[in-house]
Coordinates of C-alpha atoms in Angstrom, one line a residue:
X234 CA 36.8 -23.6 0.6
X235 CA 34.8 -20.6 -0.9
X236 CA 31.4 -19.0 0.6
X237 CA 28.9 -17.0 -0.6
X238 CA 27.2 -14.7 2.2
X239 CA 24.3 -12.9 1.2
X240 CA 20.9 -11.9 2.9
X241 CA 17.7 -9.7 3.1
X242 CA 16.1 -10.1 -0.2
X243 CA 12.8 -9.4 0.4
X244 CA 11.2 -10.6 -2.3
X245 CA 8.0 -9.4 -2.9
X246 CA 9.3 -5.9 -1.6
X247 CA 7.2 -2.9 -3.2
X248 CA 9.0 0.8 -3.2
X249 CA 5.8 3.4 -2.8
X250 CA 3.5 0.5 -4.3
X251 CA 5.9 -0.1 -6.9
X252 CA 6.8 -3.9 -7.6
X253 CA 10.5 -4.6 -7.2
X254 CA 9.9 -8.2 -8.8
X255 CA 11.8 -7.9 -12.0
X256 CA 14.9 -5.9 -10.0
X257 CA 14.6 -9.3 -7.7
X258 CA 14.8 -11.2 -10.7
X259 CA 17.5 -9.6 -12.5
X260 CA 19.6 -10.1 -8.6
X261 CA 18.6 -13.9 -9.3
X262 CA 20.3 -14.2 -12.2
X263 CA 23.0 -12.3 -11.5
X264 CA 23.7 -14.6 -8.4
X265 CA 23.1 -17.7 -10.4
X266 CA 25.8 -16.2 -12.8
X267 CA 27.9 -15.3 -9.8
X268 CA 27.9 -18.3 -8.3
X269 CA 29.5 -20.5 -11.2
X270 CA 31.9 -17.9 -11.7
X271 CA 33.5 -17.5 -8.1
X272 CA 33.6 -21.4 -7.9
X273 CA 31.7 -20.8 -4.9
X274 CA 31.3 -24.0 -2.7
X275 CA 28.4 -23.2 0.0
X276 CA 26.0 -20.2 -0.5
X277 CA 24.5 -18.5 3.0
X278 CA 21.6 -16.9 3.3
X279 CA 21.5 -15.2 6.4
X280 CA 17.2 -14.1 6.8
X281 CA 14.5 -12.1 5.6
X282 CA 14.2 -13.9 2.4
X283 CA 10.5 -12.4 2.1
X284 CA 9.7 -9.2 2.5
X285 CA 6.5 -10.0 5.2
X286 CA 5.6 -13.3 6.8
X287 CA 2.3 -13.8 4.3
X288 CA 4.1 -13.1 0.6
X289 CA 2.5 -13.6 -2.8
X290 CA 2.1 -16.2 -5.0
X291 CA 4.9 -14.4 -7.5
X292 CA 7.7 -14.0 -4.6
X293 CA 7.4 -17.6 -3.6
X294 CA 7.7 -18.6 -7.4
X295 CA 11.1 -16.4 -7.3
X296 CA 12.3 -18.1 -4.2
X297 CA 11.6 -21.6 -5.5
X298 CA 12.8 -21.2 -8.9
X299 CA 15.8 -19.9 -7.9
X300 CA 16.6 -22.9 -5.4
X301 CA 15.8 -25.1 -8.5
X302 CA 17.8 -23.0 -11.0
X303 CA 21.0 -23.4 -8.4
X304 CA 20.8 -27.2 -7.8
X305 CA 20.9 -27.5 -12.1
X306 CA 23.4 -25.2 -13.0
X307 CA 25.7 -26.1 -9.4
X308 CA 24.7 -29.7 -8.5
X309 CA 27.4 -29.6 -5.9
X310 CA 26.7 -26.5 -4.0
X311 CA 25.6 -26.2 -0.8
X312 CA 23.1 -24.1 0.5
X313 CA 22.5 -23.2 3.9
X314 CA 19.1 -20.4 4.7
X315 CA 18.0 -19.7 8.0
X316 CA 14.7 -17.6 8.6
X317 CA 14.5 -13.4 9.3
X318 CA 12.2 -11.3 11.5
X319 CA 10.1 -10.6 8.4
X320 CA 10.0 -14.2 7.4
X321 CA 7.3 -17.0 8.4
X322 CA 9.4 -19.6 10.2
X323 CA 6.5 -22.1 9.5
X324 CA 6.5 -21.1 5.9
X325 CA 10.0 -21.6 5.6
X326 CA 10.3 -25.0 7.5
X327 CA 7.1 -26.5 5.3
X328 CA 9.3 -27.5 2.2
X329 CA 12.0 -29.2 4.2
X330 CA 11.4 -33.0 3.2
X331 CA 11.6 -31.6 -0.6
X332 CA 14.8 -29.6 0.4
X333 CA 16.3 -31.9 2.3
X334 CA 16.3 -33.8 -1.0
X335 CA 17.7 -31.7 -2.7
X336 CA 20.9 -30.6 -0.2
X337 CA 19.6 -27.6 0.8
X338 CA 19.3 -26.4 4.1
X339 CA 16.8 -24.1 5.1
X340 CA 16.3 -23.2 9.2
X341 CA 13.5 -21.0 9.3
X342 CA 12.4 -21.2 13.3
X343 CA 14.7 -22.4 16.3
X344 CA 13.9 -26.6 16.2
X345 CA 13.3 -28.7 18.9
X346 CA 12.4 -31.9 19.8
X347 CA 11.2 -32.3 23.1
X348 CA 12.1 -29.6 24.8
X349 CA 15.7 -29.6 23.4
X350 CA 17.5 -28.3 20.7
X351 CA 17.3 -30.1 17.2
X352 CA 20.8 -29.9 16.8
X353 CA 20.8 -31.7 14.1
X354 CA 19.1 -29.6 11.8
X355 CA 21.1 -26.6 13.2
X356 CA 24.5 -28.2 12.7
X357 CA 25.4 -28.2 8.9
X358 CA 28.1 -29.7 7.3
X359 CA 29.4 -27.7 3.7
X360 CA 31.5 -29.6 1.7
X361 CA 34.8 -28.1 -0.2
X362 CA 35.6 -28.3 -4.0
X363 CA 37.0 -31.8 -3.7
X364 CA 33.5 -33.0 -1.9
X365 CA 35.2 -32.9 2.1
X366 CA 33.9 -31.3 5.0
X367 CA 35.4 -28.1 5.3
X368 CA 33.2 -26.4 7.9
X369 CA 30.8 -26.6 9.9
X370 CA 27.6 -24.1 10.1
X371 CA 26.0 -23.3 13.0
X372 CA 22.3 -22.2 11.3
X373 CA 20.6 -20.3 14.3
X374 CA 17.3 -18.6 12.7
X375 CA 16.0 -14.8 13.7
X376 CA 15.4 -15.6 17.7
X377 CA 12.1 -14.6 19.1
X378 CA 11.5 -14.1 22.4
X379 CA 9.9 -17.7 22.7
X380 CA 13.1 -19.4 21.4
X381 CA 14.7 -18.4 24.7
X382 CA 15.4 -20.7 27.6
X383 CA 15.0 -19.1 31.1
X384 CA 17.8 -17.8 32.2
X385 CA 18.9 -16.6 36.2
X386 CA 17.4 -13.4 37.5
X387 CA 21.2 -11.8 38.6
X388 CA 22.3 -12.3 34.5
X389 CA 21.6 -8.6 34.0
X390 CA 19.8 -8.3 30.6
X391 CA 17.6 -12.0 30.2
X392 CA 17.0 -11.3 26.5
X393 CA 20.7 -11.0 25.6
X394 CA 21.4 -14.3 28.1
X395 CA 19.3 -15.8 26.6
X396 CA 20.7 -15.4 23.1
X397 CA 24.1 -15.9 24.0
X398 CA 22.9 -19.4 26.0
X399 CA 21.2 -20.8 22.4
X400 CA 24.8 -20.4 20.7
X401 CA 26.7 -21.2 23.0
X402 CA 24.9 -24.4 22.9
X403 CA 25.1 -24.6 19.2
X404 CA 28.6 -23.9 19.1
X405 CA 30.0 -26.0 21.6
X406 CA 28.0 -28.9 19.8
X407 CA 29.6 -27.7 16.8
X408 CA 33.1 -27.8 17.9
X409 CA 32.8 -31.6 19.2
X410 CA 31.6 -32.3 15.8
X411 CA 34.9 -30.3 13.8
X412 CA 37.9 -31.7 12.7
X413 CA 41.2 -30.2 12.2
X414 CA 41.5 -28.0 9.3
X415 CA 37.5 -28.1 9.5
X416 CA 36.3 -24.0 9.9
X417 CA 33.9 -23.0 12.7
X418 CA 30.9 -20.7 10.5
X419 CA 28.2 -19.1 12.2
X420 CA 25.0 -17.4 10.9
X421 CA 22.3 -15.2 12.5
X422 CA 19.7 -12.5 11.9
X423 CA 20.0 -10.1 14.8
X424 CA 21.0 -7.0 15.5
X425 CA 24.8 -6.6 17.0
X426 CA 25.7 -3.8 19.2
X427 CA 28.4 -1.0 17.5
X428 CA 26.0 -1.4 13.8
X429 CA 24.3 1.0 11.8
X430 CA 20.7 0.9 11.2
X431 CA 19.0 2.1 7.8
X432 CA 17.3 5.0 8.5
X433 CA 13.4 3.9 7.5
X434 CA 13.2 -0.2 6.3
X435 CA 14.5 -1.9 9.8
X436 CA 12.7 -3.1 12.3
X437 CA 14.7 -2.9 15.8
X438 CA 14.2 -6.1 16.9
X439 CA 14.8 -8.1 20.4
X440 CA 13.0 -5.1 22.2
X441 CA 15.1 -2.6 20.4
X442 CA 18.7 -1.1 20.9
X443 CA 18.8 -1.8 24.5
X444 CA 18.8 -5.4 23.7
X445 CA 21.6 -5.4 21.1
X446 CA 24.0 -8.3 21.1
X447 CA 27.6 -8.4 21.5
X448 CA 30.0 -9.5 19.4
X449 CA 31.5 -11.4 21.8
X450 CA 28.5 -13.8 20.9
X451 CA 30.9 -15.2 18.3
X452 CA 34.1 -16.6 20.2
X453 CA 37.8 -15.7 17.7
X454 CA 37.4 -19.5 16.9
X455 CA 34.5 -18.6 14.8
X456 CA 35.8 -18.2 11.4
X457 CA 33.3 -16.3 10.4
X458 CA 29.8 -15.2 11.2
X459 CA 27.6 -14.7 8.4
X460 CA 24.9 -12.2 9.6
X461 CA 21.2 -10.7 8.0
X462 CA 18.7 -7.8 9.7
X463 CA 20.8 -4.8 8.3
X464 CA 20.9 -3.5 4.7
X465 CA 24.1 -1.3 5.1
X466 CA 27.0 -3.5 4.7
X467 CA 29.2 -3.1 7.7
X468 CA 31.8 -5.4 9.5
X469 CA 31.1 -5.6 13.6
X470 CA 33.1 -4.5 16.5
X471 CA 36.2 -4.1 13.8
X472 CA 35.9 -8.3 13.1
X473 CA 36.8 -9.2 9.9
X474 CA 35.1 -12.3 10.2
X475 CA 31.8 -10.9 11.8
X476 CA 29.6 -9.5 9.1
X477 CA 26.4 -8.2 7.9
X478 CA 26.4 -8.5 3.6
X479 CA 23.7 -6.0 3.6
X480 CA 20.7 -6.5 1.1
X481 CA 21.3 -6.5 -2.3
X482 CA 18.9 -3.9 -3.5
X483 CA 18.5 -0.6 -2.0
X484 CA 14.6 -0.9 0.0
X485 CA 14.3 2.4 0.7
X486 CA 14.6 5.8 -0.8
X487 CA 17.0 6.5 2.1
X488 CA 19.3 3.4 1.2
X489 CA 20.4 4.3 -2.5
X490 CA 23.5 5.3 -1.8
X491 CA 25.1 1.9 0.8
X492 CA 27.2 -0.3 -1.0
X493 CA 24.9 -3.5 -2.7
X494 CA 26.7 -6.7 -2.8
X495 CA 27.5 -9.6 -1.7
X496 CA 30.6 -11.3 0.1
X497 CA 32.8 -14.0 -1.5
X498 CA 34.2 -15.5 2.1
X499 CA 37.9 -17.8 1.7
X500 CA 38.7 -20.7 4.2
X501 CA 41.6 -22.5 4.5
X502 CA 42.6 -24.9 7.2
X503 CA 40.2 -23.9 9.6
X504 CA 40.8 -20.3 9.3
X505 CA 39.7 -17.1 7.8
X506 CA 41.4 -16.3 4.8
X507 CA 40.1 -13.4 3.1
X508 CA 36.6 -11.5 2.6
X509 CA 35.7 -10.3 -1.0
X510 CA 32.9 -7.4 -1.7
X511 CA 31.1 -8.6 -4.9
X512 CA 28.8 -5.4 -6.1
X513 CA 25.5 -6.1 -6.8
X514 CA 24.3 -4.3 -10.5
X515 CA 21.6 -1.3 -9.6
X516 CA 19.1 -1.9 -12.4
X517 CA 17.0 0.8 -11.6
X518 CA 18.9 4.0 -10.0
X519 CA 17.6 6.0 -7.7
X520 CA 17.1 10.3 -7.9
X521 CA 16.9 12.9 -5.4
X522 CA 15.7 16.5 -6.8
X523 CA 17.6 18.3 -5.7
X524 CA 20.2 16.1 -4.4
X525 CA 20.3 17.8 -0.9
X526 CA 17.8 19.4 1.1
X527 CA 14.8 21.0 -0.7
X528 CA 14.7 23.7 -3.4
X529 CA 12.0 26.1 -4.6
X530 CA 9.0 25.0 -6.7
X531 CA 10.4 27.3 -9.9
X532 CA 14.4 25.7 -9.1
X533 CA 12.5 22.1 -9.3
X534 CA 10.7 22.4 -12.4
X535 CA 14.1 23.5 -14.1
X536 CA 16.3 20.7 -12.6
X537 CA 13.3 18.2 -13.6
X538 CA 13.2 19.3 -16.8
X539 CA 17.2 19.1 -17.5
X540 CA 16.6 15.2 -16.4
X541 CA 17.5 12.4 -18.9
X542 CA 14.9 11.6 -21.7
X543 CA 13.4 8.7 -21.9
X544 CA 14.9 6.0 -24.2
X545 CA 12.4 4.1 -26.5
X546 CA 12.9 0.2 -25.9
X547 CA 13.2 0.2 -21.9
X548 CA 11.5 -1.5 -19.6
X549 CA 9.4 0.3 -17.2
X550 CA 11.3 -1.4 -14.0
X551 CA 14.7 -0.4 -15.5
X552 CA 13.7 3.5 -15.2
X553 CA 14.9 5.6 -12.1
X554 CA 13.0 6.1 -9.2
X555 CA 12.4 9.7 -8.2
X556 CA 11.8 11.7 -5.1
X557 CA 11.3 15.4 -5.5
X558 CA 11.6 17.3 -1.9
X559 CA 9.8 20.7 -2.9
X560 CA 10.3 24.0 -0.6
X561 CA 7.0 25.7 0.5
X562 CA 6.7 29.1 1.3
X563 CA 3.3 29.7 0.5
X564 CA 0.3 26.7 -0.1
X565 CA 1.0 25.0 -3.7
X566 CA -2.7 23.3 -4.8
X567 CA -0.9 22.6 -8.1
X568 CA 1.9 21.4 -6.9
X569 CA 2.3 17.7 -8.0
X570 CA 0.0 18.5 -11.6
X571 CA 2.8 21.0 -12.2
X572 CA 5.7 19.1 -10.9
X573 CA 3.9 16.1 -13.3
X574 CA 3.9 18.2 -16.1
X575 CA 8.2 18.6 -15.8
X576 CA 8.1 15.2 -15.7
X577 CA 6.6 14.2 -19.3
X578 CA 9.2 12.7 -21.5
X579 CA 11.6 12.6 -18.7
X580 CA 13.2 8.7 -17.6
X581 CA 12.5 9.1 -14.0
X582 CA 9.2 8.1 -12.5
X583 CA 8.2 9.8 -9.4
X584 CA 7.3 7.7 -7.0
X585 CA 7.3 10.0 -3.4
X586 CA 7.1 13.8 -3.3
X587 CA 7.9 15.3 -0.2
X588 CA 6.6 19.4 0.7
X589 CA 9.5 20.9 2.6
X590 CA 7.4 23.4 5.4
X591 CA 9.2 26.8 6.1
X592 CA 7.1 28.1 9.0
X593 CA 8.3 28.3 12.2
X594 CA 7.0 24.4 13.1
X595 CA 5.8 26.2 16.5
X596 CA 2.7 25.0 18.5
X597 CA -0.3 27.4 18.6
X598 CA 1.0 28.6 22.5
X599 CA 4.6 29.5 21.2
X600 CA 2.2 32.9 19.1
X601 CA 1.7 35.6 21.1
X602 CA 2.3 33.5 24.5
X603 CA 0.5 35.0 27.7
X604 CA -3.0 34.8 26.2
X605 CA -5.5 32.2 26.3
X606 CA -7.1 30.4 23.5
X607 CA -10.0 32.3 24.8
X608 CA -8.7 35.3 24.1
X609 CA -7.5 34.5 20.9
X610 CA -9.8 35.4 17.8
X611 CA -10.3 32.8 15.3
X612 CA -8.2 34.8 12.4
X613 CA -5.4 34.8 15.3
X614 CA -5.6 30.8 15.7
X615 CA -5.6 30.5 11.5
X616 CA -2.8 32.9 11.8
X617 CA -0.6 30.9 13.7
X618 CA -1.2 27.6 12.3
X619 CA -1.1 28.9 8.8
X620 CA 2.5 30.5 10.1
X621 CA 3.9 26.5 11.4
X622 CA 3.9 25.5 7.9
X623 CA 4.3 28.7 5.8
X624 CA 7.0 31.4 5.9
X625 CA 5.1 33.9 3.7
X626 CA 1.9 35.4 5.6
X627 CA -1.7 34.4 4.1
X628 CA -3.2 36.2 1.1
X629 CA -5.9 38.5 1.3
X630 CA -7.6 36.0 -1.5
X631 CA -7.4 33.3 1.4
X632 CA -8.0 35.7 4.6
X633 CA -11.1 36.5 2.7
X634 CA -12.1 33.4 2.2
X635 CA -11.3 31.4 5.8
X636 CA -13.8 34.8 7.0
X637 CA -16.4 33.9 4.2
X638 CA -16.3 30.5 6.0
X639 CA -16.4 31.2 9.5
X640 CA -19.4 33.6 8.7
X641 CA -20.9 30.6 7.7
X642 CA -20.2 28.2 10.2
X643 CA -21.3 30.9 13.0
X644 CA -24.6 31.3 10.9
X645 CA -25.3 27.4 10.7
X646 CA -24.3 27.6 14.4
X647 CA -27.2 30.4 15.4

């Protein structure tokens, strides 16, 4: 049988206060399209299917037509979803009766019933092409500290034990339920020891690195682990079968050069057969100016200006996001109205411009260290801080005016 693994949407994302809810849409379609033409038999959704645990009105719509749009165009597809750290597990469970009418599966907290695991919501059955059972998901949600049974004092790390104790669980029930030539699939949202984390949209979560999970979470008779928190794409300690899909859209400035996609996932008789990448079509690019580091205000303005025109005819979502990482010698008060003005007629929209400080960084203490601040003269203290940011020393034109200043300040003082 054929998966589909995907994960962290975040719909209702917004890039610098820009709304990413036509790129989601285009990713919708694109998956709807994907999804009849692999002759894919279950889709996963491994978390964070919003972007925060409240979202609006317009990302719900998204998620809802979408599950609609899937069970018209695939009547036989499965879908499994469990919930991520950024979702609302509430939110997510609330629609259940309707799902579960519809055959879709959607785990967004840990269940249970008394006490005990709802197994039976976290035990999914997806059926192959000719409508049989060919695996069975075990659907654990984003864990909380909550979820966790008490574990014994000498475990070492309680968190982690108690992780490892809720699939266990799930698993083993899983197993009695398999039959032979049945697959054992897992899916979480956690983060998994020997992984990469994007440098600014993740949260570490379960208390942080120190609480990362092995991968010996998923025993070799897992077939594969389908698994959502990261956006970089990445298998786990060298397992084929354990893997994060990564998000399918690029949520930070700092993510626009990982590989989007999603995974096409092969069973047969029980077993792992092969792993797909499926790329994911970047609708809106995304430019760095320059492309490394940070260049001079005057080498800016020309590589700005060399930038693609814009076309007549496209969409404002379809045009490249820019960030422009400017080098700063000396104070620039003009600097984004001149920066701007490079910018008119050009495709790219800036959305985050970042001052690159060449001063020396230094505290005020690292100047002249011996004396006091006591001793110190205010030009001396406007000195040195002007000299943490700024390579170049002040002008005369803004000596002369910090003095015109103090004078004042000393006379409201008297």
């Amino acid at each position: 049988m054929r998966l589909l693994h995907t994960s962290d949407w975040h719909l209702g994302h917004t890039l610098y206060d820009v709304s990413r809810e036509a790129e989601h849409g285009a990713f919708l379609e694109w998956l709807l399209d994907t999804l009849e033409a692999q002759a894919v038999d279950a889709l996963l959704v491994a978390g964070d299917i919003f972007d925060t645990a409240n979202p609006s009105a317009e990302a719900q719509a998204a998620w809802y037509q979408f599950i609609a749009k899937a069970r018209r165009r695939l009547p036989r597809l499965d879908v499994v979803v469990i919930g991520g750290n950024h979702d609302s597990a509430a939110r997510l469970d609330a629609p259940d009766p309707l799902f579960a009418a519809l055959g879709v599966k959607v785990v967004g907290g840990l269940p249970r019933v008394g006490g005990v695991l709802d197994l039976e919501r976290l035990l999914v059955p997806v059926h192959d092409a000719k409508g049989h059972v060919g695996a069975w998901v075990a659907a654990v949600p984003y864990l909380r500290p909550s979820d966790l049974p008490p574990v014994r004092e000498e475990v070492g790390d309680r968190l982690v034990a108690g992780v490892r104790a809720v699939y266990s669980e799930v698993l083993e029930a899983a197993r009695l339920r398999r039959r032979p030539g049945q697959a054992l699939v897992a899916m979480g949202h956690c983060y998994m020891t020997g992984s990469e984390l994007s440098e600014l949209s993740e949260r570490k979560i379960l208390g942080g690195n120190q609480h990362a999970l092995p991968v010996e979470l998923f025993p070799e008779d897992v077939a594969y682990a389908a698994l959502g928190h990261l956006h970089k794409a990445q298998r786990v300690g060298g397992r084929e079968g354990v893997r994060y899909s990564g998000s399918p859209l690029p949520l930070s400035l700092s993510e626009a050069n990982y590989r989007h996609q999603v995974l096409v996932v092969d069973l047969k008789d029980g077993a792992l057969e092969a792993v797909e990448s499926v790329p994911v079509p970047r609708r809106a690019e995304m430019v760095r100016v320059p492309a490394r580091d940070a260049a001079t205000l005057e080498e800016v303005v020309g590589l700005l200006e060399a930038l693609p025109a814009m076309e007549e005819g496209v969409p404002d979502w379809r045009r490249p996001y820019l960030e422009v990482c400017v080098s700063l010698p000396r104070p620039e008060p003009a600097l984004r109205l001149k920066v701007e003005k490079a910018l008119e007629g050009r495709a790219a929209r800036l959305v985050k411009l970042t001052p690159a400080y060449t001063g020396t960084g230094g505290a005020l203490a690292e100047a002249r260290p011996g004396l006091s601040l006591r001793e110190r003269t205010p030009e001396d203290v406007f000195r040195a801080r002007y000299a943490r940011d700024y390579e170049e020393p002040p002008t005369e034109g803004l000596l002369e005016a910090f003095h015109t200043l103090l004078t004042q300040v000393q006379e409201d003082a008297s």
